[in-house]
JSON list of C-alpha atoms in Angstrom, two decimals:
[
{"chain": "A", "resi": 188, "resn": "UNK", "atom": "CA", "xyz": [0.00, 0.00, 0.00]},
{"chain": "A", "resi": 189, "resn": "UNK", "atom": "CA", "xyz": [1.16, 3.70, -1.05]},
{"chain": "A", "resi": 190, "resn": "UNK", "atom": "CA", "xyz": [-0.77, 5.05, 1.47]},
{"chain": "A", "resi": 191, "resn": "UNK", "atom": "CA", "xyz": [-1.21, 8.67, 1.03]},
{"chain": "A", "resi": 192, "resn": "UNK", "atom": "CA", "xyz": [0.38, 9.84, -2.62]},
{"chain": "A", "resi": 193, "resn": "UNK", "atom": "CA", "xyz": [0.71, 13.68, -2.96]},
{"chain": "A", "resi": 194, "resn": "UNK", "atom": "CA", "xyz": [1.93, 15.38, -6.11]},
{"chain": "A", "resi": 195, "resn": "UNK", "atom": "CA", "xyz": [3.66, 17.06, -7.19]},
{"chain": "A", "resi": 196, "resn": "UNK", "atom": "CA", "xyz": [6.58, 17.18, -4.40]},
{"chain": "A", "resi": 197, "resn": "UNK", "atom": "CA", "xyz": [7.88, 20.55, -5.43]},
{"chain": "A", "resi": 198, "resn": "UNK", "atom": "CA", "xyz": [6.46, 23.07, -7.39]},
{"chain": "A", "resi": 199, "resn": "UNK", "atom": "CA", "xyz": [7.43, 26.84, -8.40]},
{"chain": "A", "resi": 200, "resn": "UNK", "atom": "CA", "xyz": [5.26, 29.50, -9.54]},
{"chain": "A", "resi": 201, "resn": "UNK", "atom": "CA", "xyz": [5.20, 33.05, -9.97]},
{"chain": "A", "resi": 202, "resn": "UNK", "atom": "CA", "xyz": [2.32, 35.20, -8.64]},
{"chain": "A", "resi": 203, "resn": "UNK", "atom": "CA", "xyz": [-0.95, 34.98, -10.19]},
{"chain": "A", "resi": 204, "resn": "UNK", "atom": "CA", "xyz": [-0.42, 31.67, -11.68]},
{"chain": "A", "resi": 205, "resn": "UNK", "atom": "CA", "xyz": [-3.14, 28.95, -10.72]},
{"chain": "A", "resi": 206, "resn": "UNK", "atom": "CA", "xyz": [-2.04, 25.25, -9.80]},
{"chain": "A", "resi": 207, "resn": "UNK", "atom": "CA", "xyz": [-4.20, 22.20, -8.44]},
{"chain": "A", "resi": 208, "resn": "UNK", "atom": "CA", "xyz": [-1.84, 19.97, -5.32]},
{"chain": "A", "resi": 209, "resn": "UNK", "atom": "CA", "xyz": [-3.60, 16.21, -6.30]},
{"chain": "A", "resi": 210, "resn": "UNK", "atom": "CA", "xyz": [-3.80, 13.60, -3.44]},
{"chain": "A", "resi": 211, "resn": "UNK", "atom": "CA", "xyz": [-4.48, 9.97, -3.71]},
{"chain": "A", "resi": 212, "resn": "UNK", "atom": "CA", "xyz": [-5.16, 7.72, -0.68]},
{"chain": "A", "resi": 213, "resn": "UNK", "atom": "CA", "xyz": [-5.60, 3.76, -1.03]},
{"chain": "A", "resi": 214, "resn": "UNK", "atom": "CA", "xyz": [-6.65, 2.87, 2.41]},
{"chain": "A", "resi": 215, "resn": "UNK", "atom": "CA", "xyz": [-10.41, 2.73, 1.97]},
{"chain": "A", "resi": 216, "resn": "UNK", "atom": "CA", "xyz": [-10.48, 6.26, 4.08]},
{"chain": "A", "resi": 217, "resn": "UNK", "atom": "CA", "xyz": [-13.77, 8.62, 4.15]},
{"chain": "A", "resi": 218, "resn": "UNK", "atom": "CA", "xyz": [-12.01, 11.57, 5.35]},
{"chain": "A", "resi": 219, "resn": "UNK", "atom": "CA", "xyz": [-9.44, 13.47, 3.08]},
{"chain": "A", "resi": 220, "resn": "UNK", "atom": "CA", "xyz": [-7.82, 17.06, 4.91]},
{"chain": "A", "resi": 221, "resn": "UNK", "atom": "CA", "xyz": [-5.18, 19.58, 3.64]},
{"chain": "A", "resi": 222, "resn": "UNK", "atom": "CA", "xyz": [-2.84, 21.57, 5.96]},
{"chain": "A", "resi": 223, "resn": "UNK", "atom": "CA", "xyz": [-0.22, 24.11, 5.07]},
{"chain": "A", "resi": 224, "resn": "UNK", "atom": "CA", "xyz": [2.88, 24.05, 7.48]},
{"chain": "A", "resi": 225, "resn": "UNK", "atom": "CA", "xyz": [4.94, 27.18, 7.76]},
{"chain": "A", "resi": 226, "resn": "UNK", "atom": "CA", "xyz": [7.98, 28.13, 10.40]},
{"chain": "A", "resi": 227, "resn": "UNK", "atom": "CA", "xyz": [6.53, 28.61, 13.37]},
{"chain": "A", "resi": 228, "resn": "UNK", "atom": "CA", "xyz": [2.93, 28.31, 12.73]},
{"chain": "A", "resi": 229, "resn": "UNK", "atom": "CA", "xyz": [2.47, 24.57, 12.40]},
{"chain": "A", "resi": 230, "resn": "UNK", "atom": "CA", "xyz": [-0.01, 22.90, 10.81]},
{"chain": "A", "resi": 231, "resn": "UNK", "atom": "CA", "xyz": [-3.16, 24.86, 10.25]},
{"chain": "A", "resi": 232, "resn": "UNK", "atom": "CA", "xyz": [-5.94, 23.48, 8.57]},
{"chain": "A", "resi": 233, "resn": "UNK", "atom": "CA", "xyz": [-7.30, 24.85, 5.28]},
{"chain": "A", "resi": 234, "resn": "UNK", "atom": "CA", "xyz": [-10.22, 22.38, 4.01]},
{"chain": "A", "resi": 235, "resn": "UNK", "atom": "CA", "xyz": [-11.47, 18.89, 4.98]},
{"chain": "A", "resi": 236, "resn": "UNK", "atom": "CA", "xyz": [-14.01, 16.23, 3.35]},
{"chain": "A", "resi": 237, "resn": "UNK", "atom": "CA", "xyz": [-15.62, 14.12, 6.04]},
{"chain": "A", "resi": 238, "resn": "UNK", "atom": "CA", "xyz": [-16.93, 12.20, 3.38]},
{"chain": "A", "resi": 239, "resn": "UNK", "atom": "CA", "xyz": [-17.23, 11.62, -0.59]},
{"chain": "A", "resi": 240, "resn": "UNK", "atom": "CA", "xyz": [-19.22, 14.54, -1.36]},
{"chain": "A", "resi": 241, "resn": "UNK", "atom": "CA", "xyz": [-18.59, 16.63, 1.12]},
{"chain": "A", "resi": 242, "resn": "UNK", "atom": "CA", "xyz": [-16.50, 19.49, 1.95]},
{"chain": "A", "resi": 243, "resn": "UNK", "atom": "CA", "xyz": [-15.78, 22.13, 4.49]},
{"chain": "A", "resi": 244, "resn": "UNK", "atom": "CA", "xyz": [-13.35, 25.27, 5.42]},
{"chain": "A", "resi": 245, "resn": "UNK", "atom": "CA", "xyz": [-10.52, 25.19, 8.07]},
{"chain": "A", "resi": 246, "resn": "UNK", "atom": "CA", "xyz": [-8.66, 27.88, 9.63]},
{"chain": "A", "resi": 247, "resn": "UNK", "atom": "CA", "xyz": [-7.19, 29.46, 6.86]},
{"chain": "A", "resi": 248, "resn": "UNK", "atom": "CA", "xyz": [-9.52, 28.42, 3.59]},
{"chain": "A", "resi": 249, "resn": "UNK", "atom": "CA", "xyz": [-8.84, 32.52, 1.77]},
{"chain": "A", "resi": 250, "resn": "UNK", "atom": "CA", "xyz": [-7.37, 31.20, -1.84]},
{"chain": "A", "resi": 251, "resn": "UNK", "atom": "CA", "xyz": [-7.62, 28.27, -1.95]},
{"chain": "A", "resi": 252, "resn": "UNK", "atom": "CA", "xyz": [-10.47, 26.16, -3.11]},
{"chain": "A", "resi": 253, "resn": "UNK", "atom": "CA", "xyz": [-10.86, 21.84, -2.86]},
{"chain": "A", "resi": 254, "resn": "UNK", "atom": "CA", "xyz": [-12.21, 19.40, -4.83]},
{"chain": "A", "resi": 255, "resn": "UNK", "atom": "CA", "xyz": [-13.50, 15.61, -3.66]},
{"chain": "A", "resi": 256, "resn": "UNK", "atom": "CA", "xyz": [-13.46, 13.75, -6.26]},
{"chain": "A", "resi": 257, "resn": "UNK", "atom": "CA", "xyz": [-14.22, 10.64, -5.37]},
{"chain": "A", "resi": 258, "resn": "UNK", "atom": "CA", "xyz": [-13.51, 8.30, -2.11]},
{"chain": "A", "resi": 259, "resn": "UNK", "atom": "CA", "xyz": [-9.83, 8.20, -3.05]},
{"chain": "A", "resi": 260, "resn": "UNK", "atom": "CA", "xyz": [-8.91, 11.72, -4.39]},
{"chain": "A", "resi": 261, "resn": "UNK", "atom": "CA", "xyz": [-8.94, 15.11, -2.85]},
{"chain": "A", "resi": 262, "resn": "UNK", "atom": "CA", "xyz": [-7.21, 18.19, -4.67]},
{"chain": "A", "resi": 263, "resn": "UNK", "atom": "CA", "xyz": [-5.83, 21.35, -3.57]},
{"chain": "A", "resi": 264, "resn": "UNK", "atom": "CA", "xyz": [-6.48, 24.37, -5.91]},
{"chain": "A", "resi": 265, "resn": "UNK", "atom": "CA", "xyz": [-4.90, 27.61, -5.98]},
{"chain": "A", "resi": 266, "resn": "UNK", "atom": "CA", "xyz": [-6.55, 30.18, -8.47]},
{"chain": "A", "resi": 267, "resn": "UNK", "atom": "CA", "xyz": [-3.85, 32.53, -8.33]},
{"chain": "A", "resi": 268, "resn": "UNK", "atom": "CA", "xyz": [-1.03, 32.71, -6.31]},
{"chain": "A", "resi": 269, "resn": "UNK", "atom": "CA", "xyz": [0.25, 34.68, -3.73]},
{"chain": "A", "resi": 270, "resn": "UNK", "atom": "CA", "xyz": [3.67, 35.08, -2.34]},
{"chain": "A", "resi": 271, "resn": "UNK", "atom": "CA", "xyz": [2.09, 34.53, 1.13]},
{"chain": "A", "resi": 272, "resn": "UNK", "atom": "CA", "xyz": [0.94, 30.96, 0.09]},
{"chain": "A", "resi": 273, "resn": "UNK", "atom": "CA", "xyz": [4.93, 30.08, 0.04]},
{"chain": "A", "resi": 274, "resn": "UNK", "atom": "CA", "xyz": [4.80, 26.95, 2.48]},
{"chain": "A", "resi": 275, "resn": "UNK", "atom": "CA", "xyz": [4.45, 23.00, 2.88]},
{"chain": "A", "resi": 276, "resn": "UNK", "atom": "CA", "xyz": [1.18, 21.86, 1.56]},
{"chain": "A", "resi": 277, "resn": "UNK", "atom": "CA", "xyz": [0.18, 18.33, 3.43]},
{"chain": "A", "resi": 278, "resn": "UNK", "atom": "CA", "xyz": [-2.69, 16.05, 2.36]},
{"chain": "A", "resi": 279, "resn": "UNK", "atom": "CA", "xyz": [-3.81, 13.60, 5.16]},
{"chain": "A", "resi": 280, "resn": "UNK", "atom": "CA", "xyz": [-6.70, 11.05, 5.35]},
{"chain": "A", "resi": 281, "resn": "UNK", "atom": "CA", "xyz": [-9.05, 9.51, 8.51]},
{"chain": "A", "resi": 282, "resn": "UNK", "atom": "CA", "xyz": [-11.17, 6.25, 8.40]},
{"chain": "A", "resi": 283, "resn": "UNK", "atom": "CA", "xyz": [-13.41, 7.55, 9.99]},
{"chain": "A", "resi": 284, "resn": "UNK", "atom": "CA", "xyz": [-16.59, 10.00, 9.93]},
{"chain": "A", "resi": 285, "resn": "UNK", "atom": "CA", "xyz": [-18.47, 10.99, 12.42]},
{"chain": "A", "resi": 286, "resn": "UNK", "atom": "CA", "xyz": [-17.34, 11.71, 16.05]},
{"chain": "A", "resi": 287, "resn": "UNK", "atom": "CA", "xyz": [-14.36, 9.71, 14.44]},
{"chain": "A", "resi": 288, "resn": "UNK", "atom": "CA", "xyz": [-11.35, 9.60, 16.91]},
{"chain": "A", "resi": 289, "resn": "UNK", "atom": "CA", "xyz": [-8.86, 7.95, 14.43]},
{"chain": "A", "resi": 290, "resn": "UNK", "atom": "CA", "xyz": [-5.29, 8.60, 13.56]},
{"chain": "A", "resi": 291, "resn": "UNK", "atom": "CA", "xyz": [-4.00, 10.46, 10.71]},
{"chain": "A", "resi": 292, "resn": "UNK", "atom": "CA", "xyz": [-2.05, 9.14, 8.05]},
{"chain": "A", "resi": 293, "resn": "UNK", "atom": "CA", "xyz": [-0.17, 12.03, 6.30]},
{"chain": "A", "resi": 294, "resn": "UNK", "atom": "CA", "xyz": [1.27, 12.60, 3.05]},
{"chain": "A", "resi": 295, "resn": "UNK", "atom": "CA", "xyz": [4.95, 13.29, 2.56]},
{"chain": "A", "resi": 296, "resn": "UNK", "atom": "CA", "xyz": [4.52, 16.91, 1.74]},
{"chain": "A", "resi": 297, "resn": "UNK", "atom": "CA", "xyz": [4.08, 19.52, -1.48]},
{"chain": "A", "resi": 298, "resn": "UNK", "atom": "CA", "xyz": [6.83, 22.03, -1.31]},
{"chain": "A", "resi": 299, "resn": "UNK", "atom": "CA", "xyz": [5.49, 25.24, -3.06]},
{"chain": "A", "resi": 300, "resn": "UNK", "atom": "CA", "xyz": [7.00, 28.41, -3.82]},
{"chain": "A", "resi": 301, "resn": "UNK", "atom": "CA", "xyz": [5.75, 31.46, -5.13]},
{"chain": "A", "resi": 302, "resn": "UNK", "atom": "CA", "xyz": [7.96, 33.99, -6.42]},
{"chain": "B", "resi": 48, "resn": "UNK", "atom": "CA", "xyz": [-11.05, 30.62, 19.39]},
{"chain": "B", "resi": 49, "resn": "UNK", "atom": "CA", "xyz": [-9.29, 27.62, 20.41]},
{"chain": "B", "resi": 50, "resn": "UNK", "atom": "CA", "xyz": [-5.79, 28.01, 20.65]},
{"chain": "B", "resi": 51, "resn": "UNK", "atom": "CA", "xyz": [-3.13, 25.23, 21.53]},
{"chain": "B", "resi": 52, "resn": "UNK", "atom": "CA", "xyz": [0.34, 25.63, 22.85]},
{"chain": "B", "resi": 53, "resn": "UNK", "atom": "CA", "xyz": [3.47, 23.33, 23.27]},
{"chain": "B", "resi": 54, "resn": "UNK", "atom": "CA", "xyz": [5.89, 24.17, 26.28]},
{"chain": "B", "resi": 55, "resn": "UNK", "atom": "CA", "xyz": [8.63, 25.59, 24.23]},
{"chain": "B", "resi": 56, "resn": "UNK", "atom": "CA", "xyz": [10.19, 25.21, 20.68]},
{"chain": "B", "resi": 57, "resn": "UNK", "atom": "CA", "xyz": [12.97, 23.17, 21.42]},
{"chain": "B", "resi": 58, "resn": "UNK", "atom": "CA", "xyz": [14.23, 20.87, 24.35]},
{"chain": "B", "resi": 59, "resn": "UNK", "atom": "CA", "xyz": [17.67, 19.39, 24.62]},
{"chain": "B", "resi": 60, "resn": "UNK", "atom": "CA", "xyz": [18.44, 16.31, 26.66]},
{"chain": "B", "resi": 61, "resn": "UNK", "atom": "CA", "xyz": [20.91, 13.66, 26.94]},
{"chain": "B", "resi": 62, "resn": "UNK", "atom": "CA", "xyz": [20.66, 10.09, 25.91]},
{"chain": "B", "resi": 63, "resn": "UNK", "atom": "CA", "xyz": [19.13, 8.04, 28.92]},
{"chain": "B", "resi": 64, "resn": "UNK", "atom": "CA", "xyz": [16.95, 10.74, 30.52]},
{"chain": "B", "resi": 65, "resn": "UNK", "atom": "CA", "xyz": [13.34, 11.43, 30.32]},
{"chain": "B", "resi": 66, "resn": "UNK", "atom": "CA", "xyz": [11.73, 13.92, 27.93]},
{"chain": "B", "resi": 67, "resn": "UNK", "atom": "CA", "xyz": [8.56, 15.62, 28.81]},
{"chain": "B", "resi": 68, "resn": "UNK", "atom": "CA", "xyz": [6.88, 18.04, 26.60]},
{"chain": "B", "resi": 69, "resn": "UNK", "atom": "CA", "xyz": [3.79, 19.60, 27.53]},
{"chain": "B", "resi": 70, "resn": "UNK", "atom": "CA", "xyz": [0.26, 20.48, 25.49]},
{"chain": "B", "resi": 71, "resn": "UNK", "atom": "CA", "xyz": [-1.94, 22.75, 27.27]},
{"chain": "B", "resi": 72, "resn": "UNK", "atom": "CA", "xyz": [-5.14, 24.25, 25.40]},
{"chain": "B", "resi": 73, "resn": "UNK", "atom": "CA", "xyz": [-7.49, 26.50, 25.79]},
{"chain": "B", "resi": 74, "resn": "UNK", "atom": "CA", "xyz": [-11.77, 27.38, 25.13]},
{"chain": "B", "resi": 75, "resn": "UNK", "atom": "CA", "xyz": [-11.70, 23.98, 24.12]},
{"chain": "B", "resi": 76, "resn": "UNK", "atom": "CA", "xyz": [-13.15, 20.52, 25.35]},
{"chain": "B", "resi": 77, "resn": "UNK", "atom": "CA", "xyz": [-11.81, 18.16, 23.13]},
{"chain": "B", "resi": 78, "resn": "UNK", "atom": "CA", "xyz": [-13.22, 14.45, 23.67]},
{"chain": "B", "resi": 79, "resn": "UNK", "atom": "CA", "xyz": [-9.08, 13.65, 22.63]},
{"chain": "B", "resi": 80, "resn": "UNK", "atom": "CA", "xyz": [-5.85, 14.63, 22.13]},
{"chain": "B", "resi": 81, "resn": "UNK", "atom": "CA", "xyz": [-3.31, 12.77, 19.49]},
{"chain": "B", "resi": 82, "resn": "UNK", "atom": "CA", "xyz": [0.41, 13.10, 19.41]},
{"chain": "B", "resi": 83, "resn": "UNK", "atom": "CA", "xyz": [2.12, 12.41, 16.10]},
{"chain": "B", "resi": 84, "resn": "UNK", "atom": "CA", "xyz": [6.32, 12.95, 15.64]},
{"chain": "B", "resi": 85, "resn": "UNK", "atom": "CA", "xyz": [7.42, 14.54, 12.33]},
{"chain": "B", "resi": 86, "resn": "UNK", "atom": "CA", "xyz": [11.13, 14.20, 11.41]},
{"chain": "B", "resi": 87, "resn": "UNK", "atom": "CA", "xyz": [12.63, 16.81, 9.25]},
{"chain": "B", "resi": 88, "resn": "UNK", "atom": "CA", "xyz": [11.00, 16.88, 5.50]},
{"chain": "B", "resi": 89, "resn": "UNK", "atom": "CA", "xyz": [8.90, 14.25, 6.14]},
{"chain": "B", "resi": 90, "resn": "UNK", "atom": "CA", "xyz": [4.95, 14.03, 6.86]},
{"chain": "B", "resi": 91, "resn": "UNK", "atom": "CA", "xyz": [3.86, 13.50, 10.83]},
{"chain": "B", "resi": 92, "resn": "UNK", "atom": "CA", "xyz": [3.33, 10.09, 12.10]},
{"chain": "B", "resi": 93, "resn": "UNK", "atom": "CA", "xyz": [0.63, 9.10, 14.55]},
{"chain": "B", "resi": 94, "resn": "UNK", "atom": "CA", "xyz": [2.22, 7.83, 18.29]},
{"chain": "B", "resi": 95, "resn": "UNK", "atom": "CA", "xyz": [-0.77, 7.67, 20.96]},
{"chain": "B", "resi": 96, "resn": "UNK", "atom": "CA", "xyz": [-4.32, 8.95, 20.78]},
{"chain": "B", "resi": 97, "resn": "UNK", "atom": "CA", "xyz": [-5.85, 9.32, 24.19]},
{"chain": "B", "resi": 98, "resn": "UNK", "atom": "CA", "xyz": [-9.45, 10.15, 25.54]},
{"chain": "B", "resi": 99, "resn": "UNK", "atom": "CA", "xyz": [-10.88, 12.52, 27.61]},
{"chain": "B", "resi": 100, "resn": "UNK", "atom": "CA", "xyz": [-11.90, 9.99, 30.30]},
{"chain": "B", "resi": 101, "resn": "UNK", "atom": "CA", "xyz": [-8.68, 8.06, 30.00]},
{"chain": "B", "resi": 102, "resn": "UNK", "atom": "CA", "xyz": [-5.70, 9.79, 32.57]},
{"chain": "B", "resi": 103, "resn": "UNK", "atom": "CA", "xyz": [-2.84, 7.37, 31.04]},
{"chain": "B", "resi": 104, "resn": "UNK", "atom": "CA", "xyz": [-2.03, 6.31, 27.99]},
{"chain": "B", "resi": 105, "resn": "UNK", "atom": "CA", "xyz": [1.53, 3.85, 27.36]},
{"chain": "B", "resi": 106, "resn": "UNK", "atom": "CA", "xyz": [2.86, 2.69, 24.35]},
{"chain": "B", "resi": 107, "resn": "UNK", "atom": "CA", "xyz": [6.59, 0.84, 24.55]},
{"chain": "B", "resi": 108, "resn": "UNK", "atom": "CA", "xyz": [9.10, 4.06, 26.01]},
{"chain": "B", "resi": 109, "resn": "UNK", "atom": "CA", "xyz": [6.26, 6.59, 25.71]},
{"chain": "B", "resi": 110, "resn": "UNK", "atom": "CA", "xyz": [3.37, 7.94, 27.82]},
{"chain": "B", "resi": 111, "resn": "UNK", "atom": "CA", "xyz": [0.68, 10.02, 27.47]},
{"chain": "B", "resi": 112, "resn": "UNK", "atom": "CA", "xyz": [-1.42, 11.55, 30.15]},
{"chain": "B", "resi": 113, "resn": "UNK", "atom": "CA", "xyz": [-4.73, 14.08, 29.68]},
{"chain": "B", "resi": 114, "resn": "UNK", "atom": "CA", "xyz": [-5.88, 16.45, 32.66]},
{"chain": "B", "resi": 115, "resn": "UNK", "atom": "CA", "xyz": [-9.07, 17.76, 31.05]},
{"chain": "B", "resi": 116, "resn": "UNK", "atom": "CA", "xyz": [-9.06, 19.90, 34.58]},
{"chain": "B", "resi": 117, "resn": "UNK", "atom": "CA", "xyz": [-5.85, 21.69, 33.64]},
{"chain": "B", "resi": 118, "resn": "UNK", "atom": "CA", "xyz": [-6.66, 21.62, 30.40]},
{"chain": "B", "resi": 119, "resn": "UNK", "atom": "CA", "xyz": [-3.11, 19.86, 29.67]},
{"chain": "B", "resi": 120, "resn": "UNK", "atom": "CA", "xyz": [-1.20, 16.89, 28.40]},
{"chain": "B", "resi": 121, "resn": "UNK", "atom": "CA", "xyz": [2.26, 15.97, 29.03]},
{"chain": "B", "resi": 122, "resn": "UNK", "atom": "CA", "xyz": [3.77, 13.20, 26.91]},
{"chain": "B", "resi": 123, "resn": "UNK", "atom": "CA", "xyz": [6.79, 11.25, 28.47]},
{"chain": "B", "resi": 124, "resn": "UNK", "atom": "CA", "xyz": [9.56, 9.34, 26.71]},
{"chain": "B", "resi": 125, "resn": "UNK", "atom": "CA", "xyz": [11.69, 7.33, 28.96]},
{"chain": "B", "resi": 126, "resn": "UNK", "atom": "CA", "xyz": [15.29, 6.45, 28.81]},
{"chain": "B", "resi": 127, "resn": "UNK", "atom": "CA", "xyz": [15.38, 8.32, 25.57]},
{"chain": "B", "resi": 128, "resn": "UNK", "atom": "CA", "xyz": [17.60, 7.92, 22.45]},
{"chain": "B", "resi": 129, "resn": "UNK", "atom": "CA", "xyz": [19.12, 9.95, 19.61]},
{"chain": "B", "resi": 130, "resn": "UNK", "atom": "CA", "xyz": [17.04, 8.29, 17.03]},
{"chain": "B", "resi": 131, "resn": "UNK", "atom": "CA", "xyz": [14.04, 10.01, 19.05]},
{"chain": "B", "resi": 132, "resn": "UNK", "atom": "CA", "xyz": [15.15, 13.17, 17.86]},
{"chain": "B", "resi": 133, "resn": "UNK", "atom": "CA", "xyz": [12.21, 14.84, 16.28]},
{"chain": "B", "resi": 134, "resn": "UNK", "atom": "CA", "xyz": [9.44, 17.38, 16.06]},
{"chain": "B", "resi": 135, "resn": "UNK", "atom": "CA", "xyz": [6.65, 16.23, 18.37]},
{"chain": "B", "resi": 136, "resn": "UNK", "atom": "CA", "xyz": [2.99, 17.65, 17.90]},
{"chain": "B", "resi": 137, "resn": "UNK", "atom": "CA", "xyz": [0.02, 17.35, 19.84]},
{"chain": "B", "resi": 138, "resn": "UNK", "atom": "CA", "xyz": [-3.48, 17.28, 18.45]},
{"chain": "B", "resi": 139, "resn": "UNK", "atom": "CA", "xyz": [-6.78, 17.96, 19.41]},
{"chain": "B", "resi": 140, "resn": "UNK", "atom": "CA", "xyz": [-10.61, 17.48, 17.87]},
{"chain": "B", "resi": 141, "resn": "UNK", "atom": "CA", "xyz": [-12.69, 20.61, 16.93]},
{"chain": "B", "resi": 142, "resn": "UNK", "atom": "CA", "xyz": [-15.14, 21.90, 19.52]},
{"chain": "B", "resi": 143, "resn": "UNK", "atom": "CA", "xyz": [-18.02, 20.27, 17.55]},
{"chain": "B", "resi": 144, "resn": "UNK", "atom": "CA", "xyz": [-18.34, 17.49, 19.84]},
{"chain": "B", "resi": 145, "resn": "UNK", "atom": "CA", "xyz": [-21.21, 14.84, 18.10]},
{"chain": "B", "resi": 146, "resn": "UNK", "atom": "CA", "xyz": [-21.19, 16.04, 15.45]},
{"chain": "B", "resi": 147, "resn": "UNK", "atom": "CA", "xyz": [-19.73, 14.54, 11.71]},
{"chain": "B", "resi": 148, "resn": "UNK", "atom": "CA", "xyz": [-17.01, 17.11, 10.85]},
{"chain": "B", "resi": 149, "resn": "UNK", "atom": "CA", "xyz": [-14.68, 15.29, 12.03]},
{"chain": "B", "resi": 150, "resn": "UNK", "atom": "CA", "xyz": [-11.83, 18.30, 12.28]},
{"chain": "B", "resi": 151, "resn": "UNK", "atom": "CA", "xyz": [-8.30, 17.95, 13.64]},
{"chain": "B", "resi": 152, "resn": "UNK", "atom": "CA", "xyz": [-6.24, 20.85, 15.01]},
{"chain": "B", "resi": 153, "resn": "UNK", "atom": "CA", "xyz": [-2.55, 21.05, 15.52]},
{"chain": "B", "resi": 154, "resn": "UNK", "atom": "CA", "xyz": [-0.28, 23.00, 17.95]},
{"chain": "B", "resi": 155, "resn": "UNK", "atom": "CA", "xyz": [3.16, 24.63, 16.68]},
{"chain": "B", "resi": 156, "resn": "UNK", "atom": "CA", "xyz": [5.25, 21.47, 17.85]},
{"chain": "B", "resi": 157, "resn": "UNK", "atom": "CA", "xyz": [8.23, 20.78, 20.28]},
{"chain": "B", "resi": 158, "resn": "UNK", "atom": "CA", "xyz": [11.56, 20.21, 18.56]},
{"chain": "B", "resi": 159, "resn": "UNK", "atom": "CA", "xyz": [13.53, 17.66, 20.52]},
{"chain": "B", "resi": 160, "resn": "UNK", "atom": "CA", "xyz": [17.23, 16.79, 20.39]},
{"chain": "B", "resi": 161, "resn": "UNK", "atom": "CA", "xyz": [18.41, 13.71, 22.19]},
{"chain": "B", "resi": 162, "resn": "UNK", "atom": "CA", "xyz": [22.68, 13.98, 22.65]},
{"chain": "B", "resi": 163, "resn": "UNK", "atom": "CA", "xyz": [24.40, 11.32, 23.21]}
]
């Protein structure tokens, strides 16, 4: 099992410029979440899916928007860039849905920078 | 708003001793609290998950424990190593106890360096 599959791993732009993060879990999971890490913030959480067909905003949501497209996929858009959006995008997933306690099982991290 | 913090960025100890590293919270009631480790440009790692009406939680060299009174956890690795070097991060569920969101938030983390 790949587990959690996030692409691309690193990724430049310049401001302005749109770009979707993809995510692919193969664990059966119901709930899909993205998180930006930055120095000293940790990991704040932009949007989550509790389930196929659902979505919701996190902390910071502003520019960004998500797509679930089906039990396995959940991807990351940005519509155009911003030099403040410079940070580690993660992509995690839960068993779970409801009142679900469960663990998280991350992604290995989308490095975007833009200029 | 909720708003979590970790004792301090970074704690030093040598090999042998015991690490503790501290989670408080606050306007929160989570019904749990995780703790994951994250090494350096890699994705966190679920260690323990512990409930609100458990006080302990032990897995191998590591314990957990959750004082919903002080609002607190401390997590405990004993007779610690290098290879425990790490970031560790604590993590608690939304204040939307029952119902099916399901969210997860994170505090900054506590960078720990084991020396031999």
């Amino acid at each position: 099992n790949a587990g959690v599959t996030q692409t691309p791993k690193f990724q430049v732009l310049k401001t302005g410029q749109s770009m979707t993060l993809q995510c692919a879990q193969d664990m059966n999971h119901n709930s899909m979440y993205w998180y930006r890490q930055d120095p000293g913030m940790g990991l704040r959480l932009i949007y989550y899916s509790a389930s196929e067909g659902t979505t919701d905003k996190g902390e910071v949501p502003n520019g960004y928007n998500v797509s679930r497209l089906n039990k396995r996929e959940f991807s990351l858009r940005l519509e155009s860039a911003a030099p403040s959006q410079t940070s580690v995008y993660f992509c995690a997933s839960r068993r779970g849905t409801s009142g679900s306690h469960g663990e998280l099982f991350f992604g290995e991290g989308s490095r975007l920078t833009v200029l | 708003s909720q708003k979590i913090e970790q004792n301090s960025e970074a704690l030093n100890i040598q090999e042998g001793k015991t690490a503790t590293l501290t989670c408080n919270y606050t306007n929160y009631s989570p019904a749990y609290l995780q703790w994951y480790r994250q090494d350096p440009g890699r994705g966190p790692v679920f260690l323990l998950l512990i409930r609100e009406n458990e006080k302990e939680k032990r897995k191998e060299r590591l314990k957990v424990t959750f004082d919903t009174t002080l609002k607190q956890s401390l997590f405990h690795i004993t007779a610690s190593q290098p290879a425990d070097s790490a970031t560790y991060l604590c993590a608690l569920d939304g204040n939307d106890r029952g119902s099916t969101l399901g969210r997860l938030y994170f505090g900054r983390g506590t960078q720990l360096t084991v020396w031999p």
